[in-house]
Amino acid sequence: MELKDAQIPWGEIGYITFKRTYARRVKEDDPNSKTEEFWQVVQRELDASDKQLKVGFTEDEKKRYAEMRLNLKFSTAGRFMWQLGTKTVDKLGLPSLQNCAFVTVNNPIRPFTWAFEMLMLGSGVGYNIQKHNVYQLPKVKGKVKIERKDVKDADFIVPDTREGWVKLLGKVLKAHFYSGEGFTYSTMMIRSKGAPIKGFGGTASGPEDLCWGIAEINKILNGRANKKLRPIDCLDIMNIIGMVVVAGNVRRSAQISIGDYDDIEYLKAKRWDLGSIPNWRAMSNNSIVAPENTDDLLPEFWETYNQGEPYGLINLELSKTVGRTGETQYPDPEVEGFNPCAEQSLANFETCCLAEVYLPNINTYNELLEAITFAYRMNKHSLALHCSLKETENIVHKNMRMGIGMTGILQATDEQRGWLKDAYVWLREYDKNYSAKHKFPASVKLTTVKPSGTLSLLAGVTPGVHPNPAGPYYIRRVRISSQSPLVDVCRQHGYHIEYQRKFDGSEDKSTMVISFPCKLPSTTPVAADYDWKTQMDMVRRMQAEWSDNSVSCTVYYKKEDIEDIKKYLKEHFRHEMKTVSFLLYHGHGFDQAPYETITEEQYLEMTKNVKPITSVEVKESEMELAECEGGHCPVK
């Protein structure tokens, strides 16, 4: 059978999600070209496995790889699906395929410029702003005047490149920490707003957002003249960088900040109820490094649970000392933080590489091993690529860290979940032998469980270790650019389409919201019926049986659960959980919510005039879905 004849077992919105998110133009340089079908993406992956990654699959292995990919048994990372085979990989190497990144803020320049560059490349970035790191920065010099002058004789003319923007930020930081002297800069070279960008795609934001960000960062630094920066200042600088990136080409900026559990200013950073909180602080998920005894968590920490934007918990000590729960033979002493979805432990300047197995679609234990093997080999060889960021290349080549994830865990059978413990042991031995044969270092970590938003939608399975957010009958709303040709396709197939509504009720005519009626298999757990303790018990099980990185899970809770959650954490967190985050459960959905539970009658009414989309011929859309939607992980 030829690849193009394969019948792909898409989830209910799998095909349209694929076309919107991962299908490139068949003819890259032709703006009128049709976009790829899934078999062409798989073919592009296989071609790149030879030409770019040098994996060395045999012809039989390629055939089996394609068969398993087209039957949605496993998936490469979304970044691989989008970038493999392109000139971007040839040029950038590692960063073009890495999902997430992490940096420690213990230097006045490099952590910020590195984070800026990684965010613009589409990676989510985590950063550690604990006091013992931030207080290594020297004092800020006296007040410095940095002025935009769009003239040819400005001190610095900003190049119209990613590197140019990063260099401007670097010059600002150097002026404040080292020279103490101001300068002028010109944005004459930066293309105007709306101009197309080659490579990563999208359109230019123009210079205004960059200039706004530089001015705000300058204000923060001048506000600390002749003093040291505080963690809250570093948080603000990172968040402002995120705002600049969101306004630019990438359109998303996934961040996690990791601070001290007893830093009161930090704990109040997102207390919107207190007023006078800058809006840029919405750019990051905030977590704390947990104390040895969770009884020592301050009232200000728990107050974040009462007011609705709870801080997550990071167990750095456990992450440094064990892989799976209790396994001390795989220590990871350089870990200082996590990626934005908090499933990958990372060292300073390290990036992470992911893949996914659709556990409910795996029929036998041996098929599971096959899927893991293909995912492993693609990841392993990608980790050997070059990187212009030398500190990143060094740590990635040393650790060879990857995260082969499982998704649909709660939809899988007891038998399928029961395979994972032995499969991990098998994978460790496989990595040892494969690494020795190919002269790679053994991987410090191999497995994970992530939120898995978009990739799970392709196969229609529950995300990671989460129950389905709504159901058994529900509406899944997807946001697409009003200019996307997919809007007309959905309209022709009978789906409800409306403009996105802003908080004030007015219409945002740049974005359309498409409503897809969906139905779950009867055995699928739904968030409304799945209590916090059952979620956390499954996190502990997956940490013990599969993930040697972490298990990312957003646990839904109600305010009346908080005291019981405290007791649970006291008993289990220190030795059994590496990370956990929480979200206050609201029984009602907000306007145009991504998921909304409906009745069977509403479902039947909505589907009466709908014709499912199984094929479509459109030009490339420039909208992007987050791979860990809801967990704030990276684009594509």
XYZ file of C-alpha atoms in Angstrom:
636
model
C 0.000 0.000 0.000
C 1.261 3.469 -0.857
C 1.481 6.026 1.944
C -1.099 8.305 0.343
C -3.742 5.563 0.457
C -3.554 5.137 4.241
C -6.770 5.568 6.236
C -5.740 7.647 9.254
C -7.772 7.156 12.477
C -8.150 10.869 13.224
C -9.849 12.166 16.345
C -13.004 14.201 15.804
C -11.069 17.378 15.094
C -7.752 15.661 14.357
C -7.627 16.324 10.638
C -8.500 20.020 10.782
C -6.049 20.435 13.692
C -3.335 18.792 11.615
C -4.022 20.991 8.579
C -4.080 24.117 10.700
C -0.958 23.375 12.686
C 1.518 21.110 10.926
C 0.853 21.046 7.167
C 3.438 23.044 5.220
C 3.209 24.073 1.587
C 4.044 21.149 -0.688
C 6.131 23.606 -2.733
C 7.758 25.705 -0.057
C 8.529 28.712 -2.264
C 5.123 28.834 -3.979
C 2.569 30.872 -1.986
C -0.204 29.303 -4.071
C 0.880 25.754 -3.303
C -1.478 23.321 -1.591
C -0.517 22.196 1.883
C 0.670 18.720 2.795
C -1.442 15.744 3.693
C -0.336 13.682 6.677
C 1.398 11.027 4.589
C 3.561 13.757 3.066
C 4.592 14.979 6.514
C 5.575 11.426 7.445
C 7.538 11.135 4.200
C 9.269 14.450 4.970
C 10.192 13.105 8.425
C 11.683 9.976 6.900
C 13.640 11.938 4.288
C 14.996 14.172 7.053
C 15.893 11.129 9.161
C 18.431 10.342 6.434
C 19.580 13.768 5.263
C 19.463 15.848 8.452
C 19.442 13.511 11.445
C 21.495 10.628 9.995
C 19.371 8.048 11.847
C 20.071 5.264 9.359
C 16.700 3.501 9.234
C 16.664 0.459 6.953
C 14.022 0.305 4.200
C 11.994 -2.148 6.276
C 12.229 0.145 9.294
C 11.066 3.107 7.212
C 8.075 1.131 6.039
C 7.157 0.170 9.600
C 7.802 3.730 10.865
C 5.370 5.086 8.277
C 2.773 2.433 9.091
C 2.887 3.219 12.803
C 2.859 7.003 12.288
C -0.088 6.852 9.871
C -2.017 4.660 12.311
C -1.325 7.212 15.058
C 0.598 4.821 17.281
C 3.185 7.475 18.133
C 4.285 10.941 17.088
C 7.442 12.924 16.848
C 7.265 16.289 18.619
C 5.192 18.945 16.913
C 8.408 20.880 16.274
C 9.743 17.899 14.327
C 6.549 17.638 12.289
C 6.734 21.305 11.358
C 10.471 21.796 10.843
C 12.074 18.528 9.710
C 13.343 18.674 6.160
C 13.410 22.484 6.053
C 16.311 24.878 5.624
C 15.618 26.142 9.146
C 16.959 22.872 10.582
C 20.034 23.102 8.333
C 20.683 26.626 9.570
C 19.758 26.495 13.255
C 20.274 22.831 14.134
C 19.280 22.034 17.716
C 17.054 25.028 18.588
C 14.777 24.443 15.596
C 13.664 21.064 17.003
C 13.843 21.587 20.756
C 10.555 22.152 22.538
C 11.503 23.923 25.713
C 14.420 25.539 27.454
C 15.657 26.656 30.867
C 18.091 29.200 32.276
C 19.292 30.243 35.737
C 19.309 33.998 36.383
C 22.720 34.320 38.043
C 24.362 36.634 35.513
C 23.329 40.191 34.522
C 23.317 39.698 30.738
C 23.276 36.198 29.300
C 20.190 34.668 30.969
C 18.006 37.460 29.595
C 19.446 37.585 26.078
C 19.428 33.774 25.852
C 15.797 33.608 26.981
C 14.857 36.313 24.449
C 16.474 34.370 21.625
C 14.950 31.030 22.610
C 11.472 32.549 22.942
C 11.764 34.082 19.479
C 12.744 30.671 18.137
C 9.466 29.307 19.493
C 10.723 27.488 22.586
C 9.065 27.846 25.940
C 11.528 29.073 28.566
C 11.760 28.342 32.270
C 14.006 30.386 34.555
C 15.148 30.152 38.160
C 14.988 33.446 40.074
C 15.688 32.160 43.569
C 17.462 34.743 45.712
C 20.746 32.841 45.915
C 20.946 33.044 42.113
C 19.699 36.605 41.545
C 21.916 38.053 44.270
C 24.987 36.929 42.309
C 24.275 39.799 39.911
C 26.340 42.964 40.522
C 24.690 46.205 41.588
C 22.990 48.255 38.895
C 24.959 51.405 38.011
C 23.439 54.882 38.321
C 20.476 55.914 36.173
C 21.082 55.493 32.456
C 19.357 57.312 29.562
C 18.588 55.060 26.589
C 16.808 56.843 23.778
C 15.289 55.815 20.469
C 16.366 58.113 17.621
C 15.507 56.866 14.148
C 18.409 58.616 12.475
C 21.451 57.325 10.627
C 23.936 58.573 13.201
C 22.374 56.863 16.234
C 24.869 55.012 18.420
C 23.338 51.651 17.477
C 21.263 50.834 14.409
C 19.192 47.748 15.213
C 19.526 45.096 12.476
C 16.270 43.653 11.137
C 17.012 40.194 12.531
C 16.305 38.108 15.609
C 19.946 38.536 16.568
C 19.597 42.321 16.184
C 16.779 42.515 18.708
C 18.738 40.343 21.145
C 21.809 42.542 20.708
C 19.811 45.664 21.590
C 18.650 44.064 24.840
C 22.236 43.050 25.577
C 23.455 46.615 25.066
C 20.797 47.927 27.466
C 21.818 45.452 30.167
C 25.543 46.152 29.676
C 24.914 49.890 29.993
C 23.172 49.385 33.341
C 25.498 46.793 34.839
C 28.912 47.709 33.424
C 29.465 50.996 31.545
C 26.869 53.165 33.269
C 26.643 55.158 30.031
C 23.498 55.713 27.971
C 23.158 55.497 24.196
C 20.775 56.125 21.332
C 19.413 53.468 18.999
C 17.654 53.531 15.652
C 14.984 51.142 14.340
C 15.187 52.429 10.758
C 16.221 48.995 9.482
C 13.344 47.075 11.110
C 10.637 46.172 8.619
C 7.195 47.644 9.116
C 4.298 45.931 10.848
C 2.615 43.249 8.732
C 5.555 42.500 6.437
C 5.974 38.736 5.784
C 8.771 36.837 7.532
C 10.465 33.907 5.860
C 11.804 30.903 7.764
C 9.522 30.524 10.766
C 6.657 32.192 8.903
C 4.243 34.817 10.171
C 4.399 38.574 9.826
C 6.608 41.277 11.333
C 5.335 43.215 14.335
C 7.236 46.369 13.446
C 9.578 48.112 15.903
C 7.019 49.602 18.311
C 6.643 46.620 20.624
C 10.400 46.160 20.851
C 10.836 49.829 21.721
C 8.064 49.637 24.328
C 9.778 46.648 25.942
C 13.205 48.288 25.968
C 11.716 51.400 27.588
C 9.977 49.382 30.305
C 13.087 47.311 31.064
C 15.083 50.540 31.220
C 12.584 51.919 33.779
C 12.933 48.830 35.964
C 16.729 49.015 35.890
C 16.752 52.770 36.605
C 14.372 52.088 39.486
C 17.113 49.932 41.045
C 19.969 52.394 40.420
C 22.925 51.709 42.773
C 21.119 48.665 44.175
C 20.907 44.973 43.371
C 18.023 43.554 41.371
C 15.446 41.550 43.292
C 13.834 38.338 41.990
C 10.632 40.328 41.300
C 12.624 42.658 39.010
C 14.022 39.699 37.080
C 10.507 38.277 36.773
C 9.305 41.573 35.309
C 12.168 41.771 32.814
C 11.503 38.211 31.613
C 7.768 38.863 31.368
C 8.312 42.048 29.373
C 10.572 40.104 27.000
C 7.677 37.656 26.650
C 5.284 40.492 25.778
C 7.651 41.671 23.042
C 7.842 38.149 21.596
C 4.067 37.651 21.678
C 3.585 40.857 19.724
C 6.143 39.643 17.202
C 6.363 36.713 14.858
C 5.942 33.778 17.248
C 2.694 35.041 18.824
C 3.115 32.950 21.960
C 5.554 33.109 24.810
C 5.487 30.195 27.229
C 7.311 30.905 30.483
C 7.632 29.374 33.923
C 9.383 31.257 36.699
C 10.755 29.373 39.676
C 11.337 31.311 42.885
C 11.717 30.876 46.636
C 8.822 29.651 48.744
C 9.435 32.441 51.289
C 9.828 35.373 48.843
C 6.771 37.446 49.779
C 7.137 39.915 46.888
C 7.279 37.011 44.457
C 4.299 35.257 46.048
C 2.244 38.423 45.532
C 3.435 38.978 41.947
C 0.147 37.774 40.432
C -2.263 38.811 43.172
C -4.507 40.676 40.775
C -6.957 41.275 43.621
C -4.429 43.590 45.290
C -4.372 46.009 42.346
C -1.369 47.798 40.770
C -0.041 44.581 39.229
C 1.516 45.144 35.772
C -0.337 43.206 33.074
C 2.865 41.662 31.714
C 2.964 39.346 34.733
C 0.294 37.279 32.998
C 3.095 36.012 30.712
C 4.433 33.346 33.087
C 3.219 30.452 35.157
C 4.807 30.943 38.568
C 6.123 28.153 40.797
C 8.209 27.837 43.939
C 10.943 25.450 44.992
C 9.173 23.579 47.754
C 10.671 23.408 51.253
C 11.618 20.012 52.669
C 8.499 20.087 54.818
C 5.408 21.407 53.013
C 4.075 22.563 56.404
C 6.591 25.406 56.015
C 4.748 26.855 53.014
C 3.640 30.378 53.940
C 0.054 31.671 54.157
C 0.910 33.916 51.187
C 1.551 30.793 49.104
C -1.839 29.306 49.965
C -3.510 32.649 49.394
C -2.717 32.199 45.692
C -4.978 29.120 45.860
C -7.829 31.116 47.342
C -7.636 33.938 44.815
C -7.520 31.661 41.775
C -4.029 31.743 40.228
C -2.178 29.164 42.344
C 1.605 28.797 42.280
C 3.001 25.397 41.327
C 5.381 23.284 43.404
C 8.835 22.186 42.225
C 10.735 19.433 44.046
C 14.298 20.236 42.973
C 15.952 17.867 45.451
C 14.010 14.838 44.200
C 14.639 15.864 40.588
C 18.388 15.950 41.202
C 18.609 12.608 42.993
C 16.235 10.135 41.324
C 14.829 9.168 37.947
C 11.670 7.180 38.502
C 10.569 7.190 42.131
C 13.220 5.484 44.256
C 15.741 4.917 41.425
C 18.930 6.606 42.591
C 21.091 5.001 39.874
C 20.155 7.821 37.483
C 21.043 11.028 39.358
C 20.686 14.380 37.616
C 22.674 16.753 39.857
C 22.832 19.702 37.443
C 19.056 20.193 37.358
C 18.093 23.730 38.411
C 14.581 24.036 37.013
C 11.927 22.951 34.539
C 10.362 23.826 31.211
C 7.052 25.772 31.177
C 4.850 22.665 31.279
C 7.021 21.310 34.128
C 7.520 17.811 32.751
C 11.213 18.165 31.839
C 13.883 18.771 34.469
C 16.670 20.892 32.967
C 20.123 22.227 33.706
C 21.229 25.802 33.055
C 20.990 26.658 29.307
C 19.615 23.204 28.525
C 16.844 22.490 26.032
C 14.589 19.435 25.795
C 13.463 17.135 23.032
C 10.088 15.350 23.108
C 8.022 12.625 21.432
C 4.674 11.008 22.146
C 3.105 7.547 22.228
C -0.689 7.226 21.892
C -1.075 4.541 24.545
C -4.761 3.674 23.816
C -3.799 2.918 20.184
C -1.058 0.420 21.101
C -2.208 -3.191 20.742
C 0.634 -5.208 22.293
C 3.665 -4.816 24.534
C 5.968 -5.462 21.566
C 4.203 -2.774 19.550
C 4.832 -0.388 22.428
C 8.545 -1.190 22.277
C 8.523 -0.564 18.516
C 6.913 2.857 18.987
C 9.358 3.794 21.736
C 12.290 2.706 19.591
C 11.304 4.885 16.629
C 10.678 7.896 18.878
C 13.957 7.316 20.707
C 16.099 7.102 17.586
C 14.631 10.267 16.044
C 15.183 12.137 19.300
C 18.659 10.787 19.971
C 20.074 11.808 16.616
C 18.414 15.230 16.752
C 20.244 15.889 20.024
C 23.577 15.539 18.217
C 22.846 18.481 15.866
C 24.916 21.658 16.007
C 23.841 24.791 17.883
C 25.184 28.328 17.561
C 24.487 28.863 21.285
C 27.588 27.082 22.548
C 26.593 26.794 26.201
C 23.416 25.046 25.016
C 25.231 22.775 22.583
C 27.634 21.710 25.335
C 24.996 20.744 27.914
C 22.632 19.110 25.388
C 25.415 17.031 23.840
C 26.540 16.011 27.319
C 23.125 15.071 28.749
C 21.295 13.899 25.587
C 18.092 14.461 27.573
C 14.812 13.533 25.931
C 11.232 12.996 27.003
C 9.336 10.153 25.347
C 5.841 10.802 26.616
C 2.647 8.824 26.987
C -0.712 10.380 26.210
C -4.236 9.054 26.583
C -3.139 7.426 29.848
C -6.567 7.652 31.487
C -8.233 6.356 28.323
C -5.912 3.350 28.132
C -6.783 -0.033 29.601
C -5.259 -1.410 32.784
C -3.301 -3.847 30.604
C -1.853 -1.034 28.465
C -0.837 1.009 31.503
C 0.650 -2.145 32.997
C 3.215 -2.380 30.175
C 4.940 0.886 31.073
C 7.021 -0.265 34.034
C 8.825 -3.000 32.087
C 9.027 -0.876 28.936
C 11.047 1.717 30.856
C 13.571 -0.887 32.021
C 13.853 -2.128 28.430
C 14.394 1.423 27.117
C 17.189 2.102 29.604
C 19.075 -0.973 28.400
C 18.383 -0.060 24.765
C 19.801 3.445 25.304
C 22.920 2.020 26.936
C 23.636 -0.268 23.969
C 22.567 2.171 21.229
C 24.631 5.001 22.714
C 27.738 2.825 22.936
C 27.293 1.602 19.344
C 26.874 5.132 17.927
C 29.406 6.796 20.256
C 26.791 8.989 21.965
C 26.693 9.675 25.708
C 23.921 7.739 27.443
C 20.861 9.934 28.003
C 20.578 11.339 31.530
C 16.768 11.119 31.228
C 14.505 9.387 28.697
C 10.820 9.528 29.591
C 8.103 11.966 30.572
C 4.387 12.706 30.768
C 3.376 16.092 29.373
C 0.049 17.911 28.954
C 0.048 17.144 25.223
C -2.648 19.447 23.910
C -2.464 19.547 20.142
C -0.852 16.168 19.513
C -3.558 14.470 21.564
C -6.230 16.167 19.477
C -4.854 14.488 16.353
C -5.730 11.044 17.686
C -8.669 12.162 19.815
C -7.196 10.861 23.075
C -7.209 12.461 26.512
C -4.184 14.728 27.091
C -1.274 13.159 28.982
C -2.415 12.054 32.421
C -5.475 14.341 32.413
C -9.151 13.455 32.139
C -11.034 15.064 29.256
C -11.833 18.687 30.175
C -15.506 18.262 29.191
C -17.984 15.620 28.095
C -19.227 13.039 27.411
C -20.824 15.391 24.841
C -19.040 18.680 24.396
C -18.102 21.568 22.138
C -14.420 21.988 21.259
C -13.786 25.572 20.152
C -10.802 26.330 17.965
C -9.476 29.798 17.189
C -8.287 30.499 13.657
C -7.183 33.670 11.894
C -10.057 35.316 10.042
C -7.841 35.287 6.960
C -7.288 31.517 7.033
C -8.841 29.593 4.130
C -9.805 26.941 6.695
C -12.584 29.254 7.921
C -14.500 28.903 4.647
C -13.931 25.149 4.634
C -15.478 24.842 8.108
C -18.384 27.078 7.104
C -19.088 24.947 4.039
C -19.147 21.834 6.229
C -21.793 23.298 8.505
C -19.776 24.171 11.619
C -20.811 27.174 13.719
C -18.413 30.100 13.229
C -18.332 33.465 15.000
C -15.893 36.266 15.729
C -13.868 36.027 18.894
C -15.365 38.204 21.607
C -13.169 40.393 23.791
C -13.615 40.712 27.543
C -15.747 43.824 27.049
C -18.079 41.926 24.699
C -16.899 43.638 21.518
C -15.839 41.540 18.511
C -12.241 40.823 17.555
C -12.619 40.535 13.805
C -9.065 39.250 13.301
C -9.922 35.878 14.879
C -12.736 33.401 14.239
C -13.985 30.824 16.754
C -15.153 27.528 15.250
C -17.304 25.169 17.339
C -16.882 21.432 16.808
C -19.455 19.110 18.466
C -17.674 16.076 19.946
C -18.565 12.836 21.727
C -16.328 10.724 23.971
C -16.154 6.940 24.247
C -18.211 5.851 27.248
C -15.171 4.760 29.260
C -13.361 8.115 29.036
C -13.051 9.980 32.365
C -14.254 13.594 32.446
C -12.736 16.345 34.616
C -16.036 17.184 36.340
C -16.210 13.631 37.722
C -12.498 13.156 38.421
C -11.415 14.396 41.837
C -8.057 15.966 42.719
C -6.860 13.007 44.789
C -7.400 10.520 41.945
C -5.428 12.838 39.643
C -2.533 13.081 42.065
C -2.531 9.327 42.708
C -2.081 8.797 38.954
C 0.741 11.368 38.894
C 2.522 9.363 41.593
C 1.973 6.120 39.704
C 3.378 7.482 36.431
C 6.350 8.985 38.302
C 7.065 5.561 39.747
C 6.448 3.474 36.624
C 7.235 5.554 33.534
C 8.606 9.097 33.795
C 12.196 9.630 34.888
C 11.836 13.355 34.184
C 8.545 14.517 35.722
C 4.802 14.081 35.287
C 3.118 17.308 34.276
C -0.427 17.529 35.538
C -2.720 20.444 36.288
C -4.867 19.267 39.178
C -8.361 20.725 39.419
C -9.414 21.665 42.953
C -12.166 23.505 44.802
C -11.469 25.913 47.641
C -12.908 23.485 50.153
C -10.244 20.929 49.052
C -7.249 23.037 50.127
C -6.849 21.648 53.656
C -6.973 18.059 52.378
C -4.490 18.925 49.615
C -2.080 20.214 52.297
C -2.276 16.864 54.109
C -1.760 14.914 50.880
C 1.315 16.957 49.941
C 2.794 16.516 53.414
C 2.499 12.741 53.046
C 3.532 12.253 49.421
C 5.240 15.268 47.806
C 8.787 15.082 49.178
C 9.580 11.521 48.025
C 7.063 10.800 45.256
C 6.352 13.918 43.173
C 8.724 16.187 41.265
C 6.234 18.826 40.145
C 2.570 19.615 40.507
C 0.394 22.546 39.512
C -3.212 23.349 40.340
C -6.160 25.112 38.757
C -9.262 26.282 40.568
C -12.246 24.403 39.153
C -15.186 26.417 37.907
C -18.339 24.461 37.218
C -19.397 26.876 34.501
C -17.431 27.712 31.359
C -16.483 31.255 30.418
C -17.555 32.872 27.155
C -16.312 30.914 24.116
C -14.421 28.470 26.358
C -12.182 25.945 24.544
C -14.274 23.116 26.028
C -17.957 23.214 26.977
C -20.038 20.259 28.131
C -23.390 19.952 26.345
C -26.312 17.521 26.424
C -26.799 14.619 24.043
C -29.741 16.516 22.544
C -27.586 19.583 21.866
C -24.922 17.356 20.314
C -27.440 15.701 17.977
C -28.838 19.085 16.981
C -25.380 20.506 16.248
C -24.284 17.483 14.199
C -27.504 17.276 12.163
C -26.209 19.539 9.408
C -22.482 18.968 9.847
C -20.348 17.073 7.360
C -17.035 15.969 8.976
C -13.905 17.333 7.306
C -11.768 14.484 5.985
C -9.861 16.272 3.210
C -9.226 19.835 2.227
C -7.079 21.688 -0.287
C -5.947 25.037 1.053
C -2.947 27.305 1.045
C -0.834 27.384 4.177
C -2.464 28.928 7.225
C -0.256 31.077 9.428
C -2.028 30.287 12.672
C -0.379 28.030 15.191
C -1.582 25.835 18.041
C 0.373 25.326 21.213
C 1.653 21.793 21.581
C 0.815 21.759 25.280
C -2.287 23.914 25.018
C -3.355 25.021 28.457
C 0.043 24.111 29.914
C 1.620 27.086 28.157
C 4.253 25.228 26.233
C 5.738 26.203 22.903
C 4.320 26.810 19.472
C 4.640 23.859 17.141
